[in-house]
Amino acid sequence: MESMSFEQEQLFEVLAICVPRRRAAQYFFGDNVEGYFEGFTNRYAAGAGYLRHGRALFRDFLSWRGELFNDRLKAEGAAIYPYGIRHDHGPSWWDELMLLRRQQAVALRAFSRKAQALALAPLLDLAPRHLVVQAKPWGCFITDRKKTFCVGVSSSQPFRHAETLERGGYAAPVFRTLQEESEFTLYLAFDRDPRRAQGRVLALREEDGVRRHKAEIYNLLTRSQLWTDDEEYNRALMWAKLSSLFLVEDEFGKGIWAGLPWFKNNWGRDTFIALPGTLLVGGMFDEAREVLRNFVRWQNKDKSSPDYGRVPNRVTGTRAADMIYNTADGTPWLIRELYEYLCYTGDRAFGEEMLPFVKTAVEGAFRRHGDKLGFVTHDDADTWMDARIEGNQPWSARGNRAVEIQALWHNALLCGARLADLAGDAKSARAWTALAGKLKKAFAKKFWDARGKRMADRLRPDGTADFRVRPNALLAVSVPLVEPLVDDATAARVTENACGELLYPHGIGSLSQDDPYFHPVHHRDESYHFDAAYHNGIVWGWNAGPAVTALCRCGQAELAGRLARNLSKQILELGCRGAMSELVDAWPDAKGQLVLSGCWAQAWSTAEFARNGYQDFGGFEPRLLDGRLAVRPRFPAAWKHFAATFPFGRGAALQVTYASEHGKDVYVLTLDGKTDRLTVSLDVVAGGFRFSLDREMQSADTWMLVVEKGRALSGLNGRWESEPAKGRKEARPRPLAFVRPDTRAKPPSLKKKDCLKGIILAGRYR
């Protein structure tokens, strides 16, 4: 296992995604303000470039050493680093591009081991005849004749504007060093206001913006860490966390874009499914709080509206007209993540601040949409499976009581009750606890088919259960934070049923391939509209999250680990490197290759991958509202070593290491940073035995647990207990396996054009 104690440049080299010469690999970086840069290795201007305010003025750049052009099409290869992209043009010269975090600026760099004249030229989406370059004592201004934009240009090395070229339809102002240099760094700051552009570019020059940017990226990566024996998984986990963070922005207040390039806006359910893996596991608690607060301000407070109490499904601006509220799950997801944020931070004041929001949310949901059983009803397309035929009939009707909606609201009621209790509102706490109990009782009766041992995907409006096999039942296992919705035996059966029919080696399908509505690939224009397949068979990256959570809870960590390793390859080797796509076809292509689809970078896909690492394999469960931390690691047997940093509170962290050697399993837990005295719970399985122990710990305490032959010896700060604890024999469930895509089958969707559409329009959908 690699050590966690990497210096900055060492870590960047470990995480570098190397791409061979001539191969085009997609990559992206976010500026964490309003823009992102998309490019392709070994190509020029092949991606969107730096898209900000709906325009990509800056598309790419060129570089020279002396009079020799560094031709990227002939480069020796490229390396995608967490901080930027580098192309090697020879054994001793290369160039780099960085999108500088929170600066709305880029740094272009050229290197040569031998000092010589160096040159850099940004590629700007503008005709050269419209470009204006003005020399200034401190650098240059670039604008157009109508002054619709402004770019401040500066460098710590003396330089001049030599000429303006035209390359591929783009204007390329060439900036050359005045003397021979081994390194040339050019800063470009973008703004509509020339004074702001000048101020930012000069600040970048004076403070060494490249150094600052790299240090910030390093700090983002290392604030939380998790390292195992599996180097590929370690790298993918770091990249998943980082690419999720690249989607955190301030466009409409603090938020998380759902996905690129099509969902560059804030979606309610996407935001809060993505929030724990994007911000909480990384210790970015201030940002998480602001995302929560920002969405709460858009809650619908119109008591006459059918959407009363809801937060938006989609936010495309800051006006009331920019809010779309057609979601039944965005609000309970927000309540869940509000409570999880409080568990990580113990921020009771914020919980009290948010209680009025919770009251309105609960009132709106159950007064407007509650039924006599305590369930929340909703329209057919008001869940995450929301595709419609030309905006009308749903492709995957899930009204009027979907399984995950009930799980989310049961959890929301209990989270709300806890917040009310902490705020001294006993009346609300009692009412919501009672309503949660009513819902749970009805859930067991209506959703669970005891004879067939199946869980329904939904209840239809007539009360009949739809037992179509989809991944949604797994959320009844993974969503609860306060208390389980189903017992362990039921959870195991739900996991077995869902994974037994849906879990491919590359992810979990949205519908069983044995179902008559199954669609194996996303885009098959000769057979159906792509939205027909969207939720009817296609693999969604984020669904691996609840699947891994359920597998780890039910003693199936080996299969969860195999899935995580396969997803690691997707992150590092397929599509947009370092990110995860929105979708993957259920069936591979004729050559056996996976086919990615949808957005090329989807927030909840990578966020769930990151969350699984820290919360499921690492098993970290902070409960600061109760003065507790829990660690329940569940990882594959191949991981013989494990080291993690789990942040919580205000600058505190729990350090955990594990080693399995010579028949002994050794766990070491250390509390770092300033924190109150806490109860730390450790629940581990070793050698077929389960051990659950608690210890009171305070700052700088170290607790060691040594497990051998069904016994555990425990010591705090070097003081060992005299008698070892005996473990409980842990039953081993029957191992689950992946489902093989049955590519030889001919589902109805491939036999008759628009088969499902015909069924739906004829009113025969069941």
PDB file of N, CA and C in Angstrom, residues 667-750:
ATOM      1  N   TYR A 667      -6.054  -2.647  14.228  1.00  0.00           N
ATOM      2  CA  TYR A 667      -6.688  -1.359  13.940  1.00  0.00           C
ATOM      3  C   TYR A 667      -6.123  -0.321  14.899  1.00  0.00           C
ATOM      4  N   VAL A 668      -5.787   0.849  14.351  1.00  0.00           N
ATOM      5  CA  VAL A 668      -5.307   1.954  15.168  1.00  0.00           C
ATOM      6  C   VAL A 668      -6.130   3.195  14.835  1.00  0.00           C
ATOM      7  N   LEU A 669      -6.754   3.793  15.856  1.00  0.00           N
ATOM      8  CA  LEU A 669      -7.577   4.983  15.689  1.00  0.00           C
ATOM      9  C   LEU A 669      -6.992   6.117  16.517  1.00  0.00           C
ATOM     10  N   THR A 670      -6.802   7.279  15.877  1.00  0.00           N
ATOM     11  CA  THR A 670      -6.252   8.446  16.565  1.00  0.00           C
ATOM     12  C   THR A 670      -7.122   9.658  16.282  1.00  0.00           C
ATOM     13  N   LEU A 671      -7.464  10.406  17.326  1.00  0.00           N
ATOM     14  CA  LEU A 671      -8.231  11.639  17.172  1.00  0.00           C
ATOM     15  C   LEU A 671      -7.270  12.810  16.986  1.00  0.00           C
ATOM     16  N   ASP A 672      -7.363  13.487  15.841  1.00  0.00           N
ATOM     17  CA  ASP A 672      -6.530  14.648  15.548  1.00  0.00           C
ATOM     18  C   ASP A 672      -7.363  15.913  15.616  1.00  0.00           C
ATOM     19  N   GLY A 673      -6.718  17.002  16.016  1.00  0.00           N
ATOM     20  CA  GLY A 673      -7.399  18.283  16.053  1.00  0.00           C
ATOM     21  C   GLY A 673      -8.174  18.478  17.340  1.00  0.00           C
ATOM     22  N   LYS A 674      -8.682  19.684  17.508  1.00  0.00           N
ATOM     23  CA  LYS A 674      -9.401  20.024  18.727  1.00  0.00           C
ATOM     24  C   LYS A 674     -10.826  19.500  18.652  1.00  0.00           C
ATOM     25  N   THR A 675     -11.212  18.710  19.643  1.00  0.00           N
ATOM     26  CA  THR A 675     -12.557  18.161  19.672  1.00  0.00           C
ATOM     27  C   THR A 675     -12.958  17.849  21.102  1.00  0.00           C
ATOM     28  N   ASP A 676     -14.249  17.846  21.366  1.00  0.00           N
ATOM     29  CA  ASP A 676     -14.749  17.446  22.674  1.00  0.00           C
ATOM     30  C   ASP A 676     -14.534  15.956  22.871  1.00  0.00           C
ATOM     31  N   ARG A 677     -14.681  15.517  24.115  1.00  0.00           N
ATOM     32  CA  ARG A 677     -14.620  14.076  24.388  1.00  0.00           C
ATOM     33  C   ARG A 677     -15.756  13.386  23.643  1.00  0.00           C
ATOM     34  N   LEU A 678     -15.426  12.300  22.962  1.00  0.00           N
ATOM     35  CA  LEU A 678     -16.393  11.582  22.145  1.00  0.00           C
ATOM     36  C   LEU A 678     -16.398  10.102  22.483  1.00  0.00           C
ATOM     37  N   THR A 679     -17.537   9.467  22.260  1.00  0.00           N
ATOM     38  CA  THR A 679     -17.602   8.010  22.295  1.00  0.00           C
ATOM     39  C   THR A 679     -17.308   7.507  20.889  1.00  0.00           C
ATOM     40  N   VAL A 680     -16.268   6.701  20.751  1.00  0.00           N
ATOM     41  CA  VAL A 680     -15.891   6.150  19.453  1.00  0.00           C
ATOM     42  C   VAL A 680     -16.257   4.672  19.447  1.00  0.00           C
ATOM     43  N   SER A 681     -17.059   4.278  18.456  1.00  0.00           N
ATOM     44  CA  SER A 681     -17.490   2.888  18.314  1.00  0.00           C
ATOM     45  C   SER A 681     -16.750   2.253  17.147  1.00  0.00           C
ATOM     46  N   LEU A 682     -16.211   1.076  17.379  1.00  0.00           N
ATOM     47  CA  LEU A 682     -15.518   0.334  16.332  1.00  0.00           C
ATOM     48  C   LEU A 682     -16.206  -1.010  16.165  1.00  0.00           C
ATOM     49  N   ASP A 683     -16.681  -1.280  14.953  1.00  0.00           N
ATOM     50  CA  ASP A 683     -17.375  -2.528  14.652  1.00  0.00           C
ATOM     51  C   ASP A 683     -16.656  -3.178  13.477  1.00  0.00           C
ATOM     52  N   VAL A 684     -15.975  -4.303  13.723  1.00  0.00           N
ATOM     53  CA  VAL A 684     -15.170  -4.942  12.685  1.00  0.00           C
ATOM     54  C   VAL A 684     -15.487  -6.423  12.623  1.00  0.00           C
ATOM     55  N   VAL A 685     -15.222  -7.004  11.467  1.00  0.00           N
ATOM     56  CA  VAL A 685     -15.347  -8.449  11.267  1.00  0.00           C
ATOM     57  C   VAL A 685     -13.971  -8.968  10.884  1.00  0.00           C
ATOM     58  N   ALA A 686     -13.480  -9.938  11.634  1.00  0.00           N
ATOM     59  CA  ALA A 686     -12.151 -10.500  11.377  1.00  0.00           C
ATOM     60  C   ALA A 686     -12.167 -11.991  11.694  1.00  0.00           C
ATOM     61  N   GLY A 687     -11.661 -12.785  10.759  1.00  0.00           N
ATOM     62  CA  GLY A 687     -11.576 -14.218  10.981  1.00  0.00           C
ATOM     63  C   GLY A 687     -12.917 -14.879  11.235  1.00  0.00           C
ATOM     64  N   GLY A 688     -13.992 -14.315  10.653  1.00  0.00           N
ATOM     65  CA  GLY A 688     -15.313 -14.885  10.845  1.00  0.00           C
ATOM     66  C   GLY A 688     -15.992 -14.466  12.131  1.00  0.00           C
ATOM     67  N   PHE A 689     -15.371 -13.562  12.904  1.00  0.00           N
ATOM     68  CA  PHE A 689     -15.949 -13.082  14.160  1.00  0.00           C
ATOM     69  C   PHE A 689     -16.197 -11.573  14.062  1.00  0.00           C
ATOM     70  N   ARG A 690     -17.221 -11.133  14.749  1.00  0.00           N
ATOM     71  CA  ARG A 690     -17.573  -9.711  14.761  1.00  0.00           C
ATOM     72  C   ARG A 690     -17.314  -9.142  16.141  1.00  0.00           C
ATOM     73  N   PHE A 691     -16.690  -7.969  16.151  1.00  0.00           N
ATOM     74  CA  PHE A 691     -16.356  -7.295  17.407  1.00  0.00           C
ATOM     75  C   PHE A 691     -16.961  -5.886  17.379  1.00  0.00           C
ATOM     76  N   SER A 692     -17.676  -5.527  18.441  1.00  0.00           N
ATOM     77  CA  SER A 692     -18.263  -4.197  18.572  1.00  0.00           C
ATOM     78  C   SER A 692     -17.841  -3.629  19.916  1.00  0.00           C
ATOM     79  N   LEU A 693     -17.027  -2.580  19.888  1.00  0.00           N
ATOM     80  CA  LEU A 693     -16.494  -2.002  21.112  1.00  0.00           C
ATOM     81  C   LEU A 693     -16.638  -0.489  21.091  1.00  0.00           C
ATOM     82  N   ASP A 694     -16.756   0.111  22.274  1.00  0.00           N
ATOM     83  CA  ASP A 694     -16.832   1.560  22.436  1.00  0.00           C
ATOM     84  C   ASP A 694     -15.703   2.026  23.345  1.00  0.00           C
ATOM     85  N   ARG A 695     -15.184   3.222  23.057  1.00  0.00           N
ATOM     86  CA  ARG A 695     -14.192   3.830  23.934  1.00  0.00           C
ATOM     87  C   ARG A 695     -14.440   5.337  23.993  1.00  0.00           C
ATOM     88  N   GLU A 696     -14.242   5.907  25.162  1.00  0.00           N
ATOM     89  CA  GLU A 696     -14.262   7.355  25.305  1.00  0.00           C
ATOM     90  C   GLU A 696     -12.895   7.884  24.887  1.00  0.00           C
ATOM     91  N   MET A 697     -12.894   8.850  23.945  1.00  0.00           N
ATOM     92  CA  MET A 697     -11.634   9.393  23.451  1.00  0.00           C
ATOM     93  C   MET A 697     -11.706  10.914  23.412  1.00  0.00           C
ATOM     94  N   GLN A 698     -10.551  11.538  23.531  1.00  0.00           N
ATOM     95  CA  GLN A 698     -10.438  12.981  23.394  1.00  0.00           C
ATOM     96  C   GLN A 698      -9.258  13.289  22.487  1.00  0.00           C
ATOM     97  N   SER A 699      -9.009  14.549  22.215  1.00  0.00           N
ATOM     98  CA  SER A 699      -7.969  14.945  21.271  1.00  0.00           C
ATOM     99  C   SER A 699      -6.634  14.283  21.597  1.00  0.00           C
ATOM    100  N   ALA A 700      -5.984  13.773  20.556  1.00  0.00           N
ATOM    101  CA  ALA A 700      -4.658  13.137  20.606  1.00  0.00           C
ATOM    102  C   ALA A 700      -4.675  11.731  21.169  1.00  0.00           C
ATOM    103  N   ASP A 701      -5.833  11.204  21.570  1.00  0.00           N
ATOM    104  CA  ASP A 701      -5.904   9.824  22.048  1.00  0.00           C
ATOM    105  C   ASP A 701      -5.697   8.851  20.892  1.00  0.00           C
ATOM    106  N   THR A 702      -5.077   7.705  21.210  1.00  0.00           N
ATOM    107  CA  THR A 702      -4.885   6.630  20.239  1.00  0.00           C
ATOM    108  C   THR A 702      -5.426   5.332  20.826  1.00  0.00           C
ATOM    109  N   TRP A 703      -6.274   4.683  20.056  1.00  0.00           N
ATOM    110  CA  TRP A 703      -6.879   3.419  20.477  1.00  0.00           C
ATOM    111  C   TRP A 703      -6.427   2.332  19.510  1.00  0.00           C
ATOM    112  N   MET A 704      -5.874   1.239  20.063  1.00  0.00           N
ATOM    113  CA  MET A 704      -5.418   0.120  19.241  1.00  0.00           C
ATOM    114  C   MET A 704      -6.225  -1.120  19.573  1.00  0.00           C
ATOM    115  N   LEU A 705      -6.585  -1.844  18.524  1.00  0.00           N
ATOM    116  CA  LEU A 705      -7.315  -3.103  18.677  1.00  0.00           C
ATOM    117  C   LEU A 705      -6.586  -4.173  17.889  1.00  0.00           C
ATOM    118  N   VAL A 706      -6.233  -5.272  18.561  1.00  0.00           N
ATOM    119  CA  VAL A 706      -5.542  -6.384  17.920  1.00  0.00           C
ATOM    120  C   VAL A 706      -6.441  -7.607  17.989  1.00  0.00           C
ATOM    121  N   VAL A 707      -6.810  -8.146  16.826  1.00  0.00           N
ATOM    122  CA  VAL A 707      -7.728  -9.275  16.748  1.00  0.00           C
ATOM    123  C   VAL A 707      -6.964 -10.508  16.294  1.00  0.00           C
ATOM    124  N   GLU A 708      -7.133 -11.588  17.044  1.00  0.00           N
ATOM    125  CA  GLU A 708      -6.461 -12.843  16.701  1.00  0.00           C
ATOM    126  C   GLU A 708      -7.277 -14.012  17.244  1.00  0.00           C
ATOM    127  N   LYS A 709      -7.624 -14.950  16.351  1.00  0.00           N
ATOM    128  CA  LYS A 709      -8.305 -16.194  16.730  1.00  0.00           C
ATOM    129  C   LYS A 709      -9.578 -15.942  17.535  1.00  0.00           C
ATOM    130  N   GLY A 710     -10.396 -15.020  17.052  1.00  0.00           N
ATOM    131  CA  GLY A 710     -11.690 -14.794  17.685  1.00  0.00           C
ATOM    132  C   GLY A 710     -11.649 -13.996  18.961  1.00  0.00           C
ATOM    133  N   ARG A 711     -10.496 -13.397  19.289  1.00  0.00           N
ATOM    134  CA  ARG A 711     -10.385 -12.560  20.480  1.00  0.00           C
ATOM    135  C   ARG A 711      -9.743 -11.227  20.109  1.00  0.00           C
ATOM    136  N   ALA A 712     -10.093 -10.208  20.846  1.00  0.00           N
ATOM    137  CA  ALA A 712      -9.584  -8.864  20.557  1.00  0.00           C
ATOM    138  C   ALA A 712      -9.014  -8.245  21.817  1.00  0.00           C
ATOM    139  N   LEU A 713      -7.776  -7.797  21.726  1.00  0.00           N
ATOM    140  CA  LEU A 713      -7.123  -7.097  22.828  1.00  0.00           C
ATOM    141  C   LEU A 713      -7.110  -5.605  22.499  1.00  0.00           C
ATOM    142  N   SER A 714      -7.561  -4.794  23.445  1.00  0.00           N
ATOM    143  CA  SER A 714      -7.754  -3.367  23.209  1.00  0.00           C
ATOM    144  C   SER A 714      -6.901  -2.550  24.159  1.00  0.00           C
ATOM    145  N   GLY A 715      -6.368  -1.421  23.641  1.00  0.00           N
ATOM    146  CA  GLY A 715      -5.569  -0.543  24.483  1.00  0.00           C
ATOM    147  C   GLY A 715      -5.732   0.905  24.090  1.00  0.00           C
ATOM    148  N   LEU A 716      -5.849   1.792  25.068  1.00  0.00           N
ATOM    149  CA  LEU A 716      -5.972   3.228  24.829  1.00  0.00           C
ATOM    150  C   LEU A 716      -4.720   3.915  25.340  1.00  0.00           C
ATOM    151  N   ASN A 717      -4.018   4.607  24.452  1.00  0.00           N
ATOM    152  CA  ASN A 717      -2.792   5.338  24.800  1.00  0.00           C
ATOM    153  C   ASN A 717      -1.761   4.435  25.472  1.00  0.00           C
ATOM    154  N   GLY A 718      -1.658   3.203  24.962  1.00  0.00           N
ATOM    155  CA  GLY A 718      -0.651   2.271  25.462  1.00  0.00           C
ATOM    156  C   GLY A 718      -1.044   1.508  26.709  1.00  0.00           C
ATOM    157  N   ARG A 719      -2.210   1.782  27.287  1.00  0.00           N
ATOM    158  CA  ARG A 719      -2.681   1.052  28.471  1.00  0.00           C
ATOM    159  C   ARG A 719      -3.628  -0.052  28.020  1.00  0.00           C
ATOM    160  N   TRP A 720      -3.145  -1.289  28.115  1.00  0.00           N
ATOM    161  CA  TRP A 720      -3.886  -2.427  27.576  1.00  0.00           C
ATOM    162  C   TRP A 720      -4.819  -3.025  28.623  1.00  0.00           C
ATOM    163  N   GLU A 721      -5.974  -3.467  28.147  1.00  0.00           N
ATOM    164  CA  GLU A 721      -6.898  -4.164  29.034  1.00  0.00           C
ATOM    165  C   GLU A 721      -6.357  -5.549  29.350  1.00  0.00           C
ATOM    166  N   SER A 722      -6.670  -6.039  30.544  1.00  0.00           N
ATOM    167  CA  SER A 722      -6.100  -7.312  30.991  1.00  0.00           C
ATOM    168  C   SER A 722      -6.716  -8.515  30.298  1.00  0.00           C
ATOM    169  N   GLU A 723      -8.022  -8.427  29.955  1.00  0.00           N
ATOM    170  CA  GLU A 723      -8.706  -9.556  29.343  1.00  0.00           C
ATOM    171  C   GLU A 723      -9.149  -9.208  27.928  1.00  0.00           C
ATOM    172  N   PRO A 724      -8.889 -10.090  26.965  1.00  0.00           N
ATOM    173  CA  PRO A 724      -9.364  -9.834  25.604  1.00  0.00           C
ATOM    174  C   PRO A 724     -10.872 -10.029  25.497  1.00  0.00           C
ATOM    175  N   ALA A 725     -11.480  -9.320  24.548  1.00  0.00           N
ATOM    176  CA  ALA A 725     -12.914  -9.465  24.292  1.00  0.00           C
ATOM    177  C   ALA A 725     -13.139 -10.602  23.304  1.00  0.00           C
ATOM    178  N   LYS A 726     -14.234 -11.338  23.519  1.00  0.00           N
ATOM    179  CA  LYS A 726     -14.581 -12.429  22.620  1.00  0.00           C
ATOM    180  C   LYS A 726     -15.520 -11.922  21.524  1.00  0.00           C
ATOM    181  N   GLY A 727     -15.265 -12.348  20.303  1.00  0.00           N
ATOM    182  CA  GLY A 727     -16.113 -11.943  19.198  1.00  0.00           C
ATOM    183  C   GLY A 727     -17.319 -12.848  19.035  1.00  0.00           C
ATOM    184  N   ARG A 728     -18.309 -12.358  18.295  1.00  0.00           N
ATOM    185  CA  ARG A 728     -19.490 -13.139  17.965  1.00  0.00           C
ATOM    186  C   ARG A 728     -19.283 -13.764  16.595  1.00  0.00           C
ATOM    187  N   LYS A 729     -19.622 -15.032  16.492  1.00  0.00           N
ATOM    188  CA  LYS A 729     -19.483 -15.714  15.210  1.00  0.00           C
ATOM    189  C   LYS A 729     -20.382 -15.049  14.185  1.00  0.00           C
ATOM    190  N   GLU A 730     -19.804 -14.663  13.068  1.00  0.00           N
ATOM    191  CA  GLU A 730     -20.546 -13.951  12.033  1.00  0.00           C
ATOM    192  C   GLU A 730     -20.949 -14.920  10.935  1.00  0.00           C
ATOM    193  N   ALA A 731     -22.257 -14.992  10.677  1.00  0.00           N
ATOM    194  CA  ALA A 731     -22.743 -15.863   9.615  1.00  0.00           C
ATOM    195  C   ALA A 731     -22.289 -15.331   8.262  1.00  0.00           C
ATOM    196  N   ARG A 732     -21.883 -16.235   7.402  1.00  0.00           N
ATOM    197  CA  ARG A 732     -21.435 -15.825   6.071  1.00  0.00           C
ATOM    198  C   ARG A 732     -22.557 -16.051   5.073  1.00  0.00           C
ATOM    199  N   PRO A 733     -23.052 -14.989   4.456  1.00  0.00           N
ATOM    200  CA  PRO A 733     -24.136 -15.162   3.483  1.00  0.00           C
ATOM    201  C   PRO A 733     -23.641 -15.834   2.212  1.00  0.00           C
ATOM    202  N   ARG A 734     -24.569 -16.388   1.463  1.00  0.00           N
ATOM    203  CA  ARG A 734     -24.217 -16.982   0.182  1.00  0.00           C
ATOM    204  C   ARG A 734     -23.702 -15.883  -0.738  1.00  0.00           C
ATOM    205  N   PRO A 735     -22.487 -16.044  -1.266  1.00  0.00           N
ATOM    206  CA  PRO A 735     -21.921 -14.971  -2.096  1.00  0.00           C
ATOM    207  C   PRO A 735     -22.771 -14.698  -3.331  1.00  0.00           C
ATOM    208  N   LEU A 736     -22.945 -13.428  -3.647  1.00  0.00           N
ATOM    209  CA  LEU A 736     -23.633 -13.031  -4.860  1.00  0.00           C
ATOM    210  C   LEU A 736     -22.629 -12.858  -5.992  1.00  0.00           C
ATOM    211  N   ALA A 737     -23.127 -12.880  -7.215  1.00  0.00           N
ATOM    212  CA  ALA A 737     -22.262 -12.745  -8.389  1.00  0.00           C
ATOM    213  C   ALA A 737     -22.881 -11.747  -9.362  1.00  0.00           C
ATOM    214  N   PHE A 738     -22.060 -11.275 -10.283  1.00  0.00           N
ATOM    215  CA  PHE A 738     -22.555 -10.367 -11.314  1.00  0.00           C
ATOM    216  C   PHE A 738     -23.503 -11.096 -12.264  1.00  0.00           C
ATOM    217  N   VAL A 739     -24.396 -10.322 -12.858  1.00  0.00           N
ATOM    218  CA  VAL A 739     -25.260 -10.805 -13.928  1.00  0.00           C
ATOM    219  C   VAL A 739     -24.539 -10.604 -15.251  1.00  0.00           C
ATOM    220  N   ARG A 740     -24.641 -11.567 -16.131  1.00  0.00           N
ATOM    221  CA  ARG A 740     -24.029 -11.413 -17.453  1.00  0.00           C
ATOM    222  C   ARG A 740     -25.027 -10.783 -18.417  1.00  0.00           C
ATOM    223  N   PRO A 741     -24.624  -9.767 -19.149  1.00  0.00           N
ATOM    224  CA  PRO A 741     -25.509  -9.217 -20.178  1.00  0.00           C
ATOM    225  C   PRO A 741     -25.849 -10.294 -21.214  1.00  0.00           C
ATOM    226  N   ASP A 742     -27.125 -10.538 -21.426  1.00  0.00           N
ATOM    227  CA  ASP A 742     -27.567 -11.587 -22.349  1.00  0.00           C
ATOM    228  C   ASP A 742     -27.715 -10.997 -23.744  1.00  0.00           C
ATOM    229  N   THR A 743     -26.587 -10.769 -24.395  1.00  0.00           N
ATOM    230  CA  THR A 743     -26.590 -10.071 -25.684  1.00  0.00           C
ATOM    231  C   THR A 743     -27.175 -10.916 -26.815  1.00  0.00           C
ATOM    232  N   ARG A 744     -27.415 -12.196 -26.556  1.00  0.00           N
ATOM    233  CA  ARG A 744     -28.018 -13.039 -27.599  1.00  0.00           C
ATOM    234  C   ARG A 744     -29.536 -12.946 -27.592  1.00  0.00           C
ATOM    235  N   ALA A 745     -30.086 -12.389 -26.519  1.00  0.00           N
ATOM    236  CA  ALA A 745     -31.544 -12.300 -26.411  1.00  0.00           C
ATOM    237  C   ALA A 745     -32.093 -11.251 -27.379  1.00  0.00           C
ATOM    238  N   LYS A 746     -33.355 -11.351 -27.666  1.00  0.00           N
ATOM    239  CA  LYS A 746     -34.043 -10.391 -28.526  1.00  0.00           C
ATOM    240  C   LYS A 746     -35.256  -9.851 -27.774  1.00  0.00           C
ATOM    241  N   PRO A 747     -35.044  -8.849 -26.917  1.00  0.00           N
ATOM    242  CA  PRO A 747     -36.180  -8.283 -26.181  1.00  0.00           C
ATOM    243  C   PRO A 747     -37.169  -7.625 -27.140  1.00  0.00           C
ATOM    244  N   PRO A 748     -38.429  -7.465 -26.714  1.00  0.00           N
ATOM    245  CA  PRO A 748     -39.434  -6.843 -27.588  1.00  0.00           C
ATOM    246  C   PRO A 748     -39.003  -5.491 -28.147  1.00  0.00           C
ATOM    247  N   SER A 749     -38.201  -4.737 -27.386  1.00  0.00           N
ATOM    248  CA  SER A 749     -37.776  -3.410 -27.856  1.00  0.00           C
ATOM    249  C   SER A 749     -36.948  -3.484 -29.126  1.00  0.00           C
ATOM    250  N   LEU A 750     -36.325  -4.642 -29.402  1.00  0.00           N
ATOM    251  CA  LEU A 750     -35.508  -4.798 -30.599  1.00  0.00           C
ATOM    252  C   LEU A 750     -36.255  -5.507 -31.721  1.00  0.00           C
TER     253      LEU A 750
END
